[in-house]
Amino acid sequence: GKPTDFTVDTTVSFAWENLEYPDVAGSPALSRTILQQVQSHLSYASGVPASQIEVSMSPGSVVIVASIRGFGQEDAEALRGHLMSKGQDFLMTLEKDLASLPGLKCGSASLGAKNFKVALTQRLAAPDGAGIAAGALGTISTAAPESAAATLAAWDTH
């Protein structure tokens, strides 16, 4: 294959509507633990090393955004399909682990996860290796190319 001049970020986002951002952000230890849990659960669900996953949190109840870096277009599309199919499992197991965190104040029995999305964004590779985010990719093809299907089979070992 010819080298491409961009990589693709696979970005997973969702919100917990039963959590209040100030409650979580007000405790650095709690915030850090939640971000680490999201990272490790996503690493497990995706089969991608945690070091390639960057997680952040913002207000709007609590919105989580996690970017998985460094894949080519085909692999990123396969990963997106894989994560879309694993979304509910990922959110449920994540919530189970978070439920036991001391200091996590939740307005109801569940964290109220909603708006689970997986988007692909091209990142231009700058000469020094730094990434520059470009616009989100247009239509995502649903046909998984063979190389991606093979990668997917390898990921689906859990």
CSV table of C-alpha atoms in Angstrom, one decimal:
chain,number,residue,atom,x,y,z
A,1,GLY,CA,0.0,0.0,0.0
A,2,LYS,CA,1.1,3.6,-0.6
A,3,PRO,CA,1.8,5.6,2.5
A,4,THR,CA,-1.0,8.0,3.4
A,5,ASP,CA,-0.4,11.5,4.7
A,6,PHE,CA,-3.1,11.3,7.4
A,7,THR,CA,-4.3,8.9,10.1
A,8,VAL,CA,-7.9,8.6,11.3
A,9,ASP,CA,-9.1,9.2,14.9
A,10,THR,CA,-12.0,7.0,15.9
A,11,THR,CA,-13.8,9.1,18.5
A,12,VAL,CA,-16.3,7.6,20.9
A,13,SER,CA,-18.6,10.0,22.8
A,14,PHE,CA,-21.5,9.7,25.2
A,15,ALA,CA,-23.1,11.5,28.1
A,16,TRP,CA,-24.2,10.5,31.5
A,17,GLU,CA,-27.3,12.5,32.2
A,18,ASN,CA,-27.7,11.5,35.8
A,19,LEU,CA,-24.3,12.9,36.9
A,20,GLU,CA,-23.6,16.6,37.6
A,21,TYR,CA,-20.4,17.9,36.1
A,22,PRO,CA,-19.5,20.1,39.1
A,23,ASP,CA,-19.8,17.1,41.4
A,24,VAL,CA,-17.3,15.1,39.3
A,25,ALA,CA,-15.0,17.9,38.3
A,26,GLY,CA,-14.8,19.2,41.9
A,27,SER,CA,-12.9,16.1,42.8
A,28,PRO,CA,-9.7,15.7,40.9
A,29,ALA,CA,-9.2,12.1,42.2
A,30,LEU,CA,-12.8,11.1,41.1
A,31,SER,CA,-12.3,12.7,37.7
A,32,ARG,CA,-9.0,11.0,37.2
A,33,THR,CA,-10.5,7.6,38.2
A,34,ILE,CA,-13.4,8.0,35.9
A,35,LEU,CA,-11.2,8.9,32.9
A,36,GLN,CA,-8.9,6.0,33.6
A,37,GLN,CA,-11.8,3.6,33.8
A,38,VAL,CA,-13.2,4.9,30.5
A,39,GLN,CA,-9.8,4.5,29.0
A,40,SER,CA,-9.2,0.9,30.3
A,41,HIS,CA,-12.8,-0.3,29.4
A,42,LEU,CA,-12.5,1.2,25.9
A,43,SER,CA,-9.0,-0.4,25.5
A,44,TYR,CA,-10.6,-3.7,26.4
A,45,ALA,CA,-13.6,-3.3,24.1
A,46,SER,CA,-11.5,-2.1,21.1
A,47,GLY,CA,-8.4,-4.2,21.6
A,48,VAL,CA,-6.3,-1.0,21.3
A,49,PRO,CA,-3.6,-0.2,23.8
A,50,ALA,CA,-4.7,2.4,26.4
A,51,SER,CA,-1.7,4.6,25.4
A,52,GLN,CA,-3.4,5.2,22.1
A,53,ILE,CA,-6.7,6.4,23.7
A,54,GLU,CA,-7.1,10.0,24.9
A,55,VAL,CA,-10.1,10.7,27.1
A,56,SER,CA,-11.7,14.0,28.2
A,57,MET,CA,-14.7,15.1,30.1
A,58,SER,CA,-16.9,18.2,29.7
A,59,PRO,CA,-20.1,19.7,31.1
A,60,GLY,CA,-23.6,18.9,29.8
A,61,SER,CA,-24.5,16.5,32.6
A,62,VAL,CA,-21.1,14.7,32.1
A,63,VAL,CA,-20.0,14.3,28.5
A,64,ILE,CA,-17.1,11.9,27.8
A,65,VAL,CA,-15.1,12.0,24.6
A,66,ALA,CA,-12.4,9.4,23.9
A,67,SER,CA,-10.2,9.4,20.8
A,68,ILE,CA,-8.4,6.3,19.5
A,69,ARG,CA,-5.4,7.5,17.5
A,70,GLY,CA,-3.3,6.3,14.7
A,71,PHE,CA,-5.2,4.0,12.4
A,72,GLY,CA,-5.5,4.1,8.6
A,73,GLN,CA,-8.9,4.7,7.1
A,74,GLU,CA,-9.9,1.0,6.6
A,75,ASP,CA,-8.9,-0.1,10.1
A,76,ALA,CA,-10.6,3.0,11.6
A,77,GLU,CA,-13.9,2.1,9.8
A,78,ALA,CA,-13.7,-1.5,11.0
A,79,LEU,CA,-13.0,-0.3,14.5
A,80,ARG,CA,-16.0,2.0,14.3
A,81,GLY,CA,-18.3,-0.8,13.3
A,82,HIS,CA,-16.9,-3.0,16.0
A,83,LEU,CA,-17.4,-0.3,18.7
A,84,MET,CA,-20.9,0.5,17.5
A,85,SER,CA,-21.8,-3.2,18.0
A,86,LYS,CA,-20.1,-3.3,21.4
A,87,GLY,CA,-21.5,0.1,22.6
A,88,GLN,CA,-24.2,-1.2,25.0
A,89,ASP,CA,-21.9,-3.8,26.6
A,90,PHE,CA,-19.1,-1.2,27.0
A,91,LEU,CA,-21.4,1.3,28.7
A,92,MET,CA,-23.0,-1.4,31.0
A,93,THR,CA,-19.7,-2.9,32.2
A,94,LEU,CA,-18.2,0.6,32.6
A,95,GLU,CA,-21.2,1.7,34.7
A,96,LYS,CA,-20.9,-1.4,36.8
A,97,ASP,CA,-17.3,-0.6,37.7
A,98,LEU,CA,-18.1,3.1,38.3
A,99,ALA,CA,-21.1,2.4,40.5
A,100,SER,CA,-18.8,1.4,43.3
A,101,LEU,CA,-16.6,4.5,43.3
A,102,PRO,CA,-16.7,6.4,46.6
A,103,GLY,CA,-17.9,9.9,46.1
A,104,LEU,CA,-19.8,9.4,42.9
A,105,LYS,CA,-23.2,11.1,43.4
A,106,CYS,CA,-25.8,9.9,41.0
A,107,GLY,CA,-29.3,11.2,40.7
A,108,SER,CA,-30.8,7.8,40.2
A,109,ALA,CA,-30.2,4.1,40.0
A,110,SER,CA,-28.3,4.4,36.7
A,111,LEU,CA,-25.8,6.9,35.3
A,112,GLY,CA,-28.2,7.4,32.4
A,113,ALA,CA,-25.8,6.9,29.5
A,114,LYS,CA,-27.1,8.3,26.3
A,115,ASN,CA,-26.0,9.7,22.9
A,116,PHE,CA,-23.4,7.0,22.3
A,117,LYS,CA,-21.6,7.8,19.0
A,118,VAL,CA,-18.5,6.7,17.2
A,119,ALA,CA,-17.2,9.2,14.6
A,120,LEU,CA,-14.2,9.2,12.3
A,121,THR,CA,-12.0,12.3,11.8
A,122,GLN,CA,-9.0,12.5,9.5
A,123,ARG,CA,-5.8,13.8,11.1
A,124,LEU,CA,-3.3,15.2,8.7
A,125,ALA,CA,0.2,14.0,9.4
A,126,ALA,CA,2.5,17.0,9.8
A,127,PRO,CA,6.2,16.5,8.8
A,128,ASP,CA,7.2,16.5,12.5
A,129,GLY,CA,4.7,13.8,13.3
A,130,ALA,CA,2.3,16.1,15.1
A,131,GLY,CA,-1.3,15.6,14.0
A,132,ILE,CA,-3.6,18.4,12.7
A,133,ALA,CA,-7.3,17.5,12.9
A,134,ALA,CA,-9.1,17.9,9.6
A,135,GLY,CA,-12.8,18.0,9.0
A,136,ALA,CA,-14.9,14.9,10.0
A,137,LEU,CA,-14.9,12.3,7.2
A,138,GLY,CA,-17.8,12.3,4.8
A,139,THR,CA,-19.9,9.2,4.4
A,140,ILE,CA,-18.6,6.2,6.1
A,141,SER,CA,-18.6,3.2,3.9
A,142,THR,CA,-20.2,0.1,5.5
A,143,ALA,CA,-18.4,-2.5,3.4
A,144,ALA,CA,-15.4,-3.6,5.4
A,145,PRO,CA,-12.4,-4.2,3.2
A,146,GLU,CA,-10.7,-7.6,3.7
A,147,SER,CA,-7.7,-6.3,5.7
A,148,ALA,CA,-10.2,-4.6,8.1
A,149,ALA,CA,-12.3,-7.7,8.4
A,150,ALA,CA,-9.2,-9.7,9.3
A,151,THR,CA,-8.2,-7.1,11.9
A,152,LEU,CA,-11.7,-7.2,13.3
A,153,ALA,CA,-11.6,-10.9,13.7
A,154,ALA,CA,-8.4,-10.5,15.7
A,155,TRP,CA,-10.1,-7.8,17.9
A,156,ASP,CA,-13.1,-10.0,18.6
A,157,THR,CA,-11.4,-12.3,21.0
A,158,HIS,CA,-13.1,-11.2,24.2
